[in-house]
Amino acid sequence: MPVLVITGTGTEVGKTVTTAAVAAAALAAGRSVAVLKAAQTGVGPDERGDAEEVARLAGPVTATELARFPEPLAPGTAARRAGMAPVHPREVAEAAAKLATEHDLVLVEGAGGLLVRFDAAGGTLADAARLMEAPVLVVASAGLGTLNTTELTARELRARGIEAAGVVIGSWPDAPDLACRCNVVDLPEVAGAPLLGALPAGAGALPPTEFRTAAPQWLAPRLDGTWDAEAFRIREAP
């Protein structure tokens, strides 16, 4: 798995922090890691973007950004409004392929969800994943409503012949309600893919040294971690 695409079921589900955790766990396992942000939106020229945030939390990764657009909008819309050239799926695939020749693992983080448009032609992260023949890790929220958005994302991946690597819960609350606890059982079923981790709420606010130490505990062995999905299910499910 030299390239892994990371998408969310929507915005603010913990995609960047999950990317950082996957990077930290891989680094701890002795792998070299690159992080590619396909299109960064809503960040000024001198502000820290998502790839740089991953590097801050995870440690020595190669952080690359293909384009940066100032307004917090879908990449295609943000590029058009800024009068800037958009990012195309083929550019994402080519950049990831180059990074993969120099690193053990390349993490490609999207913007928003799987079908957020990059360009006027309707190119998306799904198109880039298909070109790369790379599996996609889906970051989902924990609570009510997540089953629908997760299943829709998983169905789209299957329709396009793209492998769903699994699902990670991007922010697991300190006091999960009934919906959260039921979703531990239901998420892998609706996704047709395993639950590969759950990050505690507020993980991104931890000091980097603590984040790096803890990250493998939040992720399953397939993601270089030690997290036990069955033990989590038994502990949390109602």
Coordinates of C-alpha atoms in Angstrom, one line a residue:
M1 CA 0.0 0.0 0.0
P2 CA 2.5 2.7 -1.1
V3 CA -0.3 5.2 -1.7
L4 CA -3.3 5.7 0.6
V5 CA -6.0 8.2 -0.2
I6 CA -7.8 9.7 2.9
T7 CA -11.2 11.2 2.5
G8 CA -14.0 12.3 4.8
T9 CA -17.7 11.8 4.8
G10 CA -17.9 15.6 5.0
T11 CA -16.1 18.6 6.5
E12 CA -14.9 18.7 10.1
V13 CA -14.9 15.0 10.7
G14 CA -11.2 14.8 11.7
K15 CA -9.6 14.0 8.3
T16 CA -6.4 16.0 8.9
V17 CA -5.9 14.7 12.4
T18 CA -6.5 11.1 11.2
T19 CA -4.0 11.7 8.4
A20 CA -1.5 12.8 11.0
A21 CA -2.2 9.7 13.2
V22 CA -1.7 7.4 10.2
A23 CA 1.6 9.2 9.4
A24 CA 2.8 9.1 13.0
A25 CA 2.0 5.3 13.3
A26 CA 3.9 4.7 10.0
L27 CA 6.9 6.7 11.2
A28 CA 6.9 4.8 14.4
A29 CA 7.0 1.6 12.4
G30 CA 10.1 2.8 10.6
R31 CA 8.5 3.8 7.4
S32 CA 9.3 7.0 5.4
V33 CA 6.1 9.1 4.8
A34 CA 5.0 11.8 2.4
V35 CA 1.7 13.7 2.8
L36 CA 0.2 15.3 -0.3
K37 CA -2.6 17.8 0.1
A38 CA -4.4 17.8 -3.2
A39 CA -5.9 21.3 -2.8
Q40 CA -5.8 23.5 0.3
T41 CA -8.6 26.0 0.7
G42 CA -9.4 28.7 3.2
V43 CA -5.9 29.4 4.3
G44 CA -3.8 32.5 3.7
P45 CA -0.2 32.5 2.2
D46 CA 1.5 32.6 5.6
E47 CA -0.9 30.3 7.5
R48 CA -0.3 26.6 8.2
G49 CA -2.1 24.3 5.8
D50 CA -3.3 20.8 6.5
A51 CA -0.1 19.1 5.2
E52 CA 2.0 21.3 7.5
E53 CA -0.4 20.5 10.4
V54 CA 0.2 16.8 9.7
A55 CA 3.9 17.4 9.8
R56 CA 3.6 19.3 13.1
L57 CA 1.7 16.5 14.8
A58 CA 3.3 13.5 13.2
G59 CA 6.9 14.4 12.8
P60 CA 9.4 14.2 9.9
V61 CA 7.2 13.7 6.9
T62 CA 7.5 15.3 3.5
A63 CA 4.6 17.7 3.3
T64 CA 3.5 18.8 -0.2
E65 CA 0.6 21.0 -1.3
L66 CA -0.4 21.2 -5.0
A67 CA -2.4 24.4 -4.8
R68 CA -3.7 26.9 -2.2
F69 CA -6.8 28.9 -2.6
P70 CA -7.8 31.7 -0.1
E71 CA -11.5 31.1 0.3
P72 CA -13.0 28.2 2.4
L73 CA -14.9 26.6 -0.5
A74 CA -14.8 23.6 -2.7
P75 CA -11.4 23.6 -4.6
G76 CA -13.0 24.1 -8.0
T77 CA -15.1 27.0 -6.8
A78 CA -12.3 28.5 -4.8
A79 CA -9.9 28.4 -7.8
R80 CA -12.5 30.0 -10.1
R81 CA -13.3 32.8 -7.7
A82 CA -9.6 33.5 -7.1
G83 CA -8.8 33.5 -10.9
M84 CA -6.3 30.7 -10.3
A85 CA -5.7 27.5 -12.2
P86 CA -7.5 24.5 -10.6
V87 CA -6.0 21.2 -9.6
H88 CA -6.8 18.3 -11.9
P89 CA -7.0 14.6 -10.8
R90 CA -4.2 13.6 -13.1
E91 CA -1.9 16.2 -11.4
V92 CA -2.7 14.6 -8.1
A93 CA -2.0 11.1 -9.4
E94 CA 1.3 12.2 -11.0
A95 CA 2.5 14.0 -7.8
A96 CA 1.6 11.0 -5.7
A97 CA 3.4 8.6 -8.0
K98 CA 6.6 10.7 -7.9
L99 CA 6.5 10.8 -4.1
A100 CA 5.9 7.1 -4.0
T101 CA 9.3 6.5 -5.7
E102 CA 11.0 8.2 -2.7
H103 CA 8.8 7.1 0.3
D104 CA 7.4 4.0 1.7
L105 CA 4.0 5.5 2.2
V106 CA 2.2 8.5 0.5
L107 CA -0.9 9.8 2.2
V108 CA -3.1 11.8 -0.2
E109 CA -5.5 14.0 1.7
G110 CA -8.6 15.3 -0.1
A111 CA -10.6 18.4 0.6
G112 CA -14.0 17.7 2.1
G113 CA -15.7 14.6 0.8
L114 CA -15.0 12.1 -2.0
L115 CA -16.9 14.0 -4.7
V116 CA -16.0 17.6 -4.0
R117 CA -15.0 19.1 -7.3
F118 CA -11.5 20.1 -8.1
D119 CA -12.1 21.6 -11.5
A120 CA -14.7 22.8 -14.0
A121 CA -14.8 19.4 -15.7
G122 CA -16.0 17.8 -12.5
G123 CA -12.8 16.0 -11.5
T124 CA -12.8 14.7 -8.0
L125 CA -10.6 12.9 -5.4
A126 CA -12.4 9.7 -6.5
D127 CA -11.0 10.3 -10.0
A128 CA -7.5 10.7 -8.7
A129 CA -7.8 7.6 -6.6
R130 CA -8.9 5.6 -9.6
L131 CA -6.0 6.9 -11.6
M132 CA -3.6 5.9 -8.8
E133 CA -5.3 2.6 -8.3
A134 CA -5.0 3.4 -4.6
P135 CA -7.3 2.3 -1.7
V136 CA -9.3 5.0 0.1
L137 CA -9.6 5.3 3.9
V138 CA -12.9 6.9 4.9
V139 CA -12.9 9.2 8.0
A140 CA -16.4 9.3 9.5
S141 CA -18.0 11.1 12.4
A142 CA -19.2 9.1 15.4
G143 CA -22.7 10.2 16.0
L144 CA -26.2 10.4 14.5
G145 CA -26.2 10.7 10.7
T146 CA -22.9 9.1 10.0
L147 CA -24.3 5.8 8.7
N148 CA -25.9 7.5 5.8
T149 CA -22.9 9.6 4.7
T150 CA -20.5 6.6 5.2
E151 CA -22.7 4.3 3.2
L152 CA -23.0 6.8 0.4
T153 CA -19.3 7.2 0.2
A154 CA -18.7 3.5 0.3
R155 CA -21.2 2.9 -2.5
E156 CA -19.6 5.5 -4.7
L157 CA -16.2 3.8 -4.2
R158 CA -17.6 0.4 -5.1
A159 CA -19.4 1.8 -8.2
R160 CA -16.0 3.2 -9.4
G161 CA -14.1 0.0 -8.6
I162 CA -12.0 1.7 -5.9
E163 CA -11.1 -0.3 -2.8
A164 CA -12.3 1.0 0.5
A165 CA -9.4 0.4 2.9
G166 CA -11.6 0.9 5.9
V167 CA -13.3 3.4 8.2
V168 CA -11.7 5.5 11.0
I169 CA -13.9 7.4 13.4
G170 CA -12.2 10.9 13.4
S171 CA -13.4 12.0 16.8
W172 CA -14.6 9.6 19.5
P173 CA -16.4 11.5 22.3
D174 CA -15.4 11.1 26.0
A175 CA -19.0 10.3 26.8
P176 CA -20.5 8.6 23.7
D177 CA -24.3 8.6 23.4
L178 CA -26.4 5.6 22.3
A179 CA -26.1 6.5 18.6
C180 CA -22.3 6.6 18.8
R181 CA -22.1 3.3 20.6
C182 CA -24.5 1.6 18.1
N183 CA -22.5 3.0 15.2
V184 CA -19.4 1.1 16.3
V185 CA -21.3 -2.0 15.2
D186 CA -23.1 -0.5 12.2
L187 CA -20.3 1.5 10.5
P188 CA -18.3 -1.4 9.1
E189 CA -21.5 -3.1 8.0
V190 CA -22.8 -0.1 6.0
A191 CA -19.3 0.6 4.6
G192 CA -18.6 -3.0 3.6
A193 CA -15.1 -2.4 5.1
P194 CA -13.5 -2.8 8.5
L195 CA -13.4 -0.3 11.3
L196 CA -9.7 0.6 11.5
G197 CA -9.6 3.0 14.4
A198 CA -11.1 5.7 16.5
L199 CA -9.3 8.9 17.5
P200 CA -10.3 10.4 20.8
A201 CA -11.9 13.8 20.7
G202 CA -9.4 16.6 21.0
A203 CA -6.5 14.4 19.7
G204 CA -5.3 17.3 17.5
A205 CA -4.8 19.5 20.5
L206 CA -2.3 17.2 22.2
P207 CA 1.4 18.2 22.3
P208 CA 3.1 16.6 19.3
T209 CA 5.2 14.3 21.4
E210 CA 2.1 12.9 23.1
F211 CA 0.3 12.7 19.8
R212 CA 3.1 10.6 18.3
T213 CA 3.3 8.3 21.2
A214 CA -0.5 7.7 21.4
A215 CA -1.3 7.5 17.6
P216 CA -0.6 3.8 17.1
Q217 CA -3.0 3.0 19.9
W218 CA -5.8 4.6 17.9
L219 CA -5.3 2.7 14.7
A220 CA -5.6 -1.0 13.7
P221 CA -2.5 -3.1 12.7
R222 CA -3.3 -2.5 9.0
L223 CA -2.5 1.1 9.7
D224 CA 0.7 0.2 11.7
G225 CA -1.2 0.5 15.0
T226 CA -2.2 -1.7 17.9
W227 CA -5.9 -0.8 18.2
D228 CA -8.2 -3.8 18.6
A229 CA -11.6 -3.3 16.9
E230 CA -13.2 -6.2 18.6
A231 CA -12.2 -5.0 22.1
F232 CA -13.4 -1.5 21.3
R233 CA -16.7 -2.9 20.1
I234 CA -17.2 -5.0 23.2
R235 CA -16.3 -2.1 25.5
E236 CA -18.4 0.6 23.7
A237 CA -21.3 -1.1 22.0
P238 CA -24.7 -1.2 23.9

